[in-house]
XYZ file of C-alpha atoms in Angstrom:
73
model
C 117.367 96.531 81.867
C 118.478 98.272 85.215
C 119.077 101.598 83.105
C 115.825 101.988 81.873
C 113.261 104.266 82.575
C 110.609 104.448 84.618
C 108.441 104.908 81.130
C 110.313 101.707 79.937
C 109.631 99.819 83.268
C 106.099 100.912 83.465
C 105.401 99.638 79.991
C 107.073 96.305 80.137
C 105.229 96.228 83.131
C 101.387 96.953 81.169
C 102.603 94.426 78.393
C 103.070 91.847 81.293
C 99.813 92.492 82.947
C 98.110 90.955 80.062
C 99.104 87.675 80.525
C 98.396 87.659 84.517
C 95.555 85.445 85.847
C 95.815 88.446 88.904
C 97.886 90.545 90.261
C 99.036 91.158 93.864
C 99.127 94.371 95.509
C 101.373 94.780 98.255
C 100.135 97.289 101.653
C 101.094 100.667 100.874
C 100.647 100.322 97.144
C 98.106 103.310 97.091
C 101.099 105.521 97.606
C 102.859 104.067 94.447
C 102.002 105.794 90.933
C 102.885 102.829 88.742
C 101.057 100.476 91.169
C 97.823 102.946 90.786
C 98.424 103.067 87.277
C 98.709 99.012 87.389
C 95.675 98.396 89.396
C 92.984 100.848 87.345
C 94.601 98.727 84.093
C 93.420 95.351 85.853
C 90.547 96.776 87.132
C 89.529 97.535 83.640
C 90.653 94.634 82.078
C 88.685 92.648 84.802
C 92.316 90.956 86.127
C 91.371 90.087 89.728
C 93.264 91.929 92.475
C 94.147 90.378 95.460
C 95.449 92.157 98.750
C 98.019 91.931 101.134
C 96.353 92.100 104.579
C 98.287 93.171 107.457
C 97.501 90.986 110.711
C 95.014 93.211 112.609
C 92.785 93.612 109.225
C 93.090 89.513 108.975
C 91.776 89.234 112.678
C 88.693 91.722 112.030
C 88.122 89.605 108.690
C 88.254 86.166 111.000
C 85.969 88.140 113.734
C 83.391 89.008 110.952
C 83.541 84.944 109.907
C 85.718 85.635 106.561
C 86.908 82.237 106.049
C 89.536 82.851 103.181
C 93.404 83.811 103.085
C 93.108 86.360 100.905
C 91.088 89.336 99.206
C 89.902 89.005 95.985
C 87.691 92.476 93.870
């Protein structure tokens, strides 16, 4: 509901994460609490975690011979 807490959100959220095949994790989402408390939960849970790159990262990746779209821990 739009009045709900952040506590509410943030554990509708963790109920949710169990029935992701991964989760996506936008740039900047280090500076994000829930998204920090999101990723450590998949990273436990062994929920693969894939990256937004931003388009100088994607053109070092290509330079090194990376050959995929995205990041995947």
């Amino acid at each position: 509901p739009p009045d709900a807490s952040w506590l509410e959100h943030m554990k509708r959220d963790i109920e949710l994460l169990n029935d992701c095949d991964a989760i996506f994790m936008l740039e900047g989402w280090q500076k994000s609490r829930g998204c920090q408390i999101e990723f450590n939960i998949a990273v436990e849970a062994k929920i693969p975690i894939i990256f937004e790159i931003n388009e100088s990262d994607r053109i070092h990746q290509v330079a090194k011979g990376y050959k995929g779209s995205e990041v995947v821990c």
